[in-house]
CSV table of C-alpha atoms in Angstrom, one decimal:
chain,number,residue,atom,x,y,z
A,1348,UNK,CA,16.4,-22.7,-83.4
A,1349,UNK,CA,15.2,-25.0,-80.7
A,1350,UNK,CA,13.8,-23.2,-77.6
A,1351,UNK,CA,12.6,-24.6,-74.3
A,1352,UNK,CA,10.3,-22.8,-71.9
A,1353,UNK,CA,9.4,-23.9,-68.4
A,1354,UNK,CA,6.0,-23.1,-66.9
A,1355,UNK,CA,4.2,-23.7,-63.7
A,1356,UNK,CA,3.5,-22.3,-60.2
A,1357,UNK,CA,6.2,-20.2,-58.7
A,1358,UNK,CA,5.0,-20.9,-55.1
A,1359,UNK,CA,4.2,-24.3,-53.7
A,1360,UNK,CA,3.2,-25.2,-50.1
A,1361,UNK,CA,5.2,-27.6,-48.0
A,1362,UNK,CA,4.1,-31.3,-48.4
A,1363,UNK,CA,2.3,-30.5,-51.7
A,1364,UNK,CA,3.3,-31.5,-55.2
A,1365,UNK,CA,5.5,-29.3,-57.5
A,1366,UNK,CA,4.4,-29.5,-61.1
A,1367,UNK,CA,6.2,-28.0,-64.1
A,1368,UNK,CA,6.0,-28.3,-67.8
A,1369,UNK,CA,8.6,-27.7,-70.5
A,1370,UNK,CA,7.4,-26.7,-73.9
A,1371,UNK,CA,9.8,-27.3,-76.8
A,1372,UNK,CA,9.5,-25.1,-79.9
A,1373,UNK,CA,11.6,-24.8,-83.1
A,1374,UNK,CA,12.1,-28.6,-83.3
A,1375,UNK,CA,10.6,-31.9,-82.6
A,1376,UNK,CA,10.6,-33.5,-79.2
A,1377,UNK,CA,10.9,-36.9,-80.7
A,1378,UNK,CA,14.1,-39.1,-80.5
A,1379,UNK,CA,15.7,-37.2,-77.7
A,1380,UNK,CA,16.2,-37.5,-73.9
A,1381,UNK,CA,14.8,-34.6,-72.0
A,1382,UNK,CA,16.0,-33.7,-68.5
A,1383,UNK,CA,15.0,-31.6,-65.5
A,1384,UNK,CA,17.8,-29.9,-63.6
A,1385,UNK,CA,17.6,-27.7,-60.6
A,1386,UNK,CA,19.8,-25.1,-58.8
A,1387,UNK,CA,19.2,-23.7,-55.3
A,1388,UNK,CA,20.2,-20.1,-54.9
A,1389,UNK,CA,24.0,-19.8,-54.7
A,1390,UNK,CA,24.5,-23.5,-55.2
A,1391,UNK,CA,25.4,-26.0,-57.9
A,1392,UNK,CA,23.4,-27.9,-60.5
A,1393,UNK,CA,21.5,-31.1,-59.6
A,1394,UNK,CA,20.2,-33.5,-62.2
A,1395,UNK,CA,16.6,-34.6,-61.3
A,1396,UNK,CA,15.9,-37.0,-64.0
A,1397,UNK,CA,15.3,-37.6,-67.7
A,1398,UNK,CA,12.6,-39.0,-70.0
A,1399,UNK,CA,12.8,-40.3,-73.5
A,1400,UNK,CA,10.1,-39.7,-76.0
A,1401,UNK,CA,9.1,-43.3,-75.7
A,1402,UNK,CA,8.2,-42.6,-72.1
A,1403,UNK,CA,11.2,-44.4,-70.5
A,1404,UNK,CA,12.5,-42.6,-67.5
A,1405,UNK,CA,15.6,-42.4,-65.3
A,1406,UNK,CA,15.6,-40.5,-62.0
A,1407,UNK,CA,18.3,-39.3,-59.6
A,1408,UNK,CA,18.3,-41.9,-56.8
A,1409,UNK,CA,18.2,-39.2,-54.2
A,1410,UNK,CA,14.8,-38.0,-55.5
A,1411,UNK,CA,13.5,-41.1,-57.1
A,1412,UNK,CA,10.8,-41.8,-54.6
A,1413,UNK,CA,9.2,-38.4,-55.1
A,1414,UNK,CA,9.7,-37.8,-58.9
A,1415,UNK,CA,7.4,-38.5,-61.8
A,1416,UNK,CA,8.1,-37.4,-65.4
A,1417,UNK,CA,5.8,-37.6,-68.4
A,1418,UNK,CA,5.9,-36.6,-72.0
A,1419,UNK,CA,3.2,-35.5,-74.5
A,1420,UNK,CA,4.7,-35.7,-78.0
A,1421,UNK,CA,1.5,-34.2,-79.5
A,1422,UNK,CA,2.1,-31.0,-77.6
A,1423,UNK,CA,5.9,-31.1,-77.8
A,1424,UNK,CA,5.9,-31.0,-74.0
A,1425,UNK,CA,7.3,-32.9,-71.1
A,1426,UNK,CA,6.5,-32.5,-67.4
A,1427,UNK,CA,7.9,-32.9,-63.9
A,1428,UNK,CA,6.1,-33.7,-60.7
A,1429,UNK,CA,7.9,-33.6,-57.4
A,1430,UNK,CA,5.8,-34.7,-54.4
A,1431,UNK,CA,6.0,-33.9,-50.7
A,1432,UNK,CA,8.1,-30.8,-51.2
A,1433,UNK,CA,10.0,-29.1,-48.4
A,1434,UNK,CA,11.9,-25.8,-48.3
A,1435,UNK,CA,15.0,-27.8,-49.5
A,1436,UNK,CA,13.2,-28.1,-52.9
A,1437,UNK,CA,13.3,-24.3,-53.4
A,1438,UNK,CA,15.4,-23.7,-56.5
A,1439,UNK,CA,15.5,-22.6,-60.1
A,1440,UNK,CA,14.3,-25.5,-62.2
A,1441,UNK,CA,15.6,-25.9,-65.7
A,1442,UNK,CA,14.6,-28.2,-68.6
A,1443,UNK,CA,17.3,-29.3,-71.0
A,1444,UNK,CA,17.8,-31.5,-74.1
A,1445,UNK,CA,19.9,-34.6,-74.7
A,1446,UNK,CA,23.0,-36.2,-73.2
A,1447,UNK,CA,25.0,-33.1,-73.3
A,1448,UNK,CA,22.3,-30.5,-72.5
A,1449,UNK,CA,22.8,-28.6,-75.7
A,1450,UNK,CA,19.6,-26.5,-75.2
A,1451,UNK,CA,18.3,-25.2,-71.9
A,1452,UNK,CA,15.2,-23.4,-70.8
A,1453,UNK,CA,15.6,-20.0,-69.1
A,1454,UNK,CA,14.7,-21.5,-65.8
A,1455,UNK,CA,11.8,-21.0,-63.4
A,1456,UNK,CA,12.1,-20.2,-59.7
A,1457,UNK,CA,10.0,-22.4,-57.5
A,1458,UNK,CA,9.7,-21.4,-53.9
A,1459,UNK,CA,8.3,-23.8,-51.3
A,1460,UNK,CA,6.7,-21.9,-48.5
A,1461,UNK,CA,3.4,-21.7,-46.6
B,760,UNK,CA,25.5,-34.7,-53.9
B,761,UNK,CA,28.0,-33.9,-56.7
B,762,UNK,CA,30.3,-36.8,-57.5
B,763,UNK,CA,32.6,-34.8,-59.7
B,764,UNK,CA,35.0,-32.5,-57.9
B,765,UNK,CA,36.1,-29.1,-59.1
B,766,UNK,CA,38.1,-26.3,-57.4
B,767,UNK,CA,35.8,-23.7,-56.0
B,768,UNK,CA,37.6,-20.9,-57.7
B,769,UNK,CA,40.3,-20.0,-60.1
B,770,UNK,CA,41.5,-16.6,-61.2
B,771,UNK,CA,43.8,-15.0,-63.7
B,772,UNK,CA,44.7,-11.7,-65.3
B,773,UNK,CA,43.4,-10.8,-68.7
B,774,UNK,CA,45.3,-12.7,-71.4
B,775,UNK,CA,46.4,-15.4,-69.1
B,776,UNK,CA,45.6,-19.1,-69.3
B,777,UNK,CA,43.6,-20.8,-66.6
B,778,UNK,CA,42.6,-24.5,-66.2
B,779,UNK,CA,39.7,-26.1,-64.3
B,780,UNK,CA,40.0,-29.7,-63.2
B,781,UNK,CA,37.1,-32.1,-62.9
B,782,UNK,CA,37.9,-35.2,-60.8
B,783,UNK,CA,35.6,-38.2,-61.1
B,784,UNK,CA,35.9,-42.0,-60.4
B,785,UNK,CA,35.7,-45.4,-61.9
B,786,UNK,CA,31.9,-45.2,-62.3
B,787,UNK,CA,31.8,-42.0,-64.4
B,788,UNK,CA,34.7,-40.3,-66.2
B,789,UNK,CA,36.9,-43.4,-65.7
B,790,UNK,CA,35.1,-45.9,-67.9
B,791,UNK,CA,35.1,-43.5,-70.7
B,792,UNK,CA,31.8,-41.6,-70.4
B,793,UNK,CA,32.0,-38.3,-72.2
B,794,UNK,CA,32.6,-35.1,-70.2
B,795,UNK,CA,30.8,-31.9,-71.1
B,796,UNK,CA,31.4,-28.4,-69.8
B,797,UNK,CA,29.0,-25.5,-69.2
B,798,UNK,CA,29.4,-21.8,-68.6
B,799,UNK,CA,26.9,-20.0,-66.4
B,800,UNK,CA,26.9,-16.2,-66.5
B,801,UNK,CA,25.3,-14.5,-63.5
B,802,UNK,CA,21.5,-14.8,-63.5
B,803,UNK,CA,21.3,-16.9,-66.7
B,804,UNK,CA,20.9,-20.6,-67.6
B,805,UNK,CA,24.0,-22.7,-68.2
B,806,UNK,CA,25.3,-22.8,-71.7
B,807,UNK,CA,27.1,-25.8,-73.4
B,808,UNK,CA,30.7,-24.8,-73.8
B,809,UNK,CA,32.5,-28.1,-74.6
B,810,UNK,CA,30.8,-31.4,-75.5
B,811,UNK,CA,32.2,-34.9,-75.7
B,812,UNK,CA,35.4,-34.1,-73.9
B,813,UNK,CA,37.0,-31.7,-76.5
B,814,UNK,CA,34.4,-30.4,-79.0
B,815,UNK,CA,33.2,-26.9,-79.2
B,816,UNK,CA,29.6,-26.1,-80.3
B,817,UNK,CA,29.3,-23.5,-83.1
B,818,UNK,CA,29.9,-20.0,-81.8
B,819,UNK,CA,32.2,-21.0,-78.9
B,820,UNK,CA,35.6,-19.3,-79.2
B,821,UNK,CA,38.6,-21.5,-79.7
B,822,UNK,CA,40.1,-20.0,-76.5
B,823,UNK,CA,38.1,-22.7,-74.7
B,824,UNK,CA,39.3,-26.3,-74.9
B,825,UNK,CA,38.7,-29.5,-73.0
B,826,UNK,CA,40.6,-32.8,-72.4
B,827,UNK,CA,40.0,-36.0,-70.5
B,828,UNK,CA,42.5,-38.5,-69.0
B,829,UNK,CA,41.8,-41.4,-66.7
B,830,UNK,CA,39.2,-40.4,-64.2
B,831,UNK,CA,39.7,-36.7,-64.7
B,832,UNK,CA,39.0,-34.0,-67.2
B,833,UNK,CA,40.1,-30.4,-67.6
B,834,UNK,CA,38.8,-27.2,-69.2
B,835,UNK,CA,41.4,-24.6,-70.3
B,836,UNK,CA,40.7,-21.0,-71.1
B,837,UNK,CA,43.5,-19.2,-72.9
B,838,UNK,CA,43.7,-15.5,-73.5
B,839,UNK,CA,41.4,-14.9,-70.5
B,840,UNK,CA,38.9,-12.1,-71.1
B,841,UNK,CA,36.6,-10.1,-68.7
B,842,UNK,CA,33.6,-11.7,-70.3
B,843,UNK,CA,34.8,-15.2,-69.2
B,844,UNK,CA,34.0,-14.3,-65.6
B,845,UNK,CA,31.4,-16.9,-64.8
B,846,UNK,CA,30.7,-20.3,-63.1
B,847,UNK,CA,31.8,-23.4,-64.9
B,848,UNK,CA,30.5,-26.9,-64.4
B,849,UNK,CA,31.6,-30.3,-65.8
B,850,UNK,CA,29.1,-33.1,-66.3
B,851,UNK,CA,29.2,-36.8,-67.2
B,852,UNK,CA,27.2,-40.0,-66.8
B,853,UNK,CA,27.6,-42.2,-63.7
B,854,UNK,CA,26.9,-45.9,-64.2
B,855,UNK,CA,26.5,-46.6,-60.4
B,856,UNK,CA,23.8,-43.9,-60.2
B,857,UNK,CA,22.4,-44.7,-63.6
B,858,UNK,CA,22.2,-41.0,-64.3
B,859,UNK,CA,23.9,-37.7,-65.1
B,860,UNK,CA,26.2,-36.0,-62.6
B,861,UNK,CA,27.5,-32.5,-62.4
B,862,UNK,CA,30.7,-31.1,-61.0
B,863,UNK,CA,30.7,-28.9,-57.9
B,864,UNK,CA,31.3,-25.8,-60.0
B,865,UNK,CA,34.2,-23.4,-60.3
B,866,UNK,CA,34.0,-19.6,-60.2
B,867,UNK,CA,36.4,-17.9,-62.6
B,868,UNK,CA,37.5,-14.4,-61.7
B,869,UNK,CA,39.3,-12.1,-64.1
B,870,UNK,CA,41.6,-10.0,-62.0
């Protein structure tokens, strides 16, 4: 059974960079697209971007200037960096697999506050 | 920034049938990109409910069904149960944005 687990700081200061890692277990990270999705409290889902195991990326145009994703196939991990964060970036961040998000992490709350 | 529109809420009595619409455009559902549906119970991660318009993953009851026509899609829940009370989201790919898009979300209430 494939499992995804997000990890990273739960508190980030305004203007700094949010960094999260998603570790995939129970299956290989290879040959799939992997996405980051976020959800502010009480609001809907927003797709942040995706990375293929080759390293190719696609980002949400509204976040593109601040987002960087990377993948480490040797560790079965992929990562998200979101720069110049503000309070509007406070949300639960999820990682998910594929075109139809068939597996999700449990989510991690990231709060942007000084 | 959702480009797929859903009704904010729908409700029904136990045993009834409810439907949730997902309205898109010529850059997402219209050209034939697949629509997927997710169920999100309170405090949990979304769960894939319907993939590729009308397919159920293993373990999803056949009370849930999906369809797509033109620039819209629908999720139907028949024989509504208390455990179906959750938020539901549609999702597709948008060629203009070159990325995935979600619906605005619909809260289903069992009366």
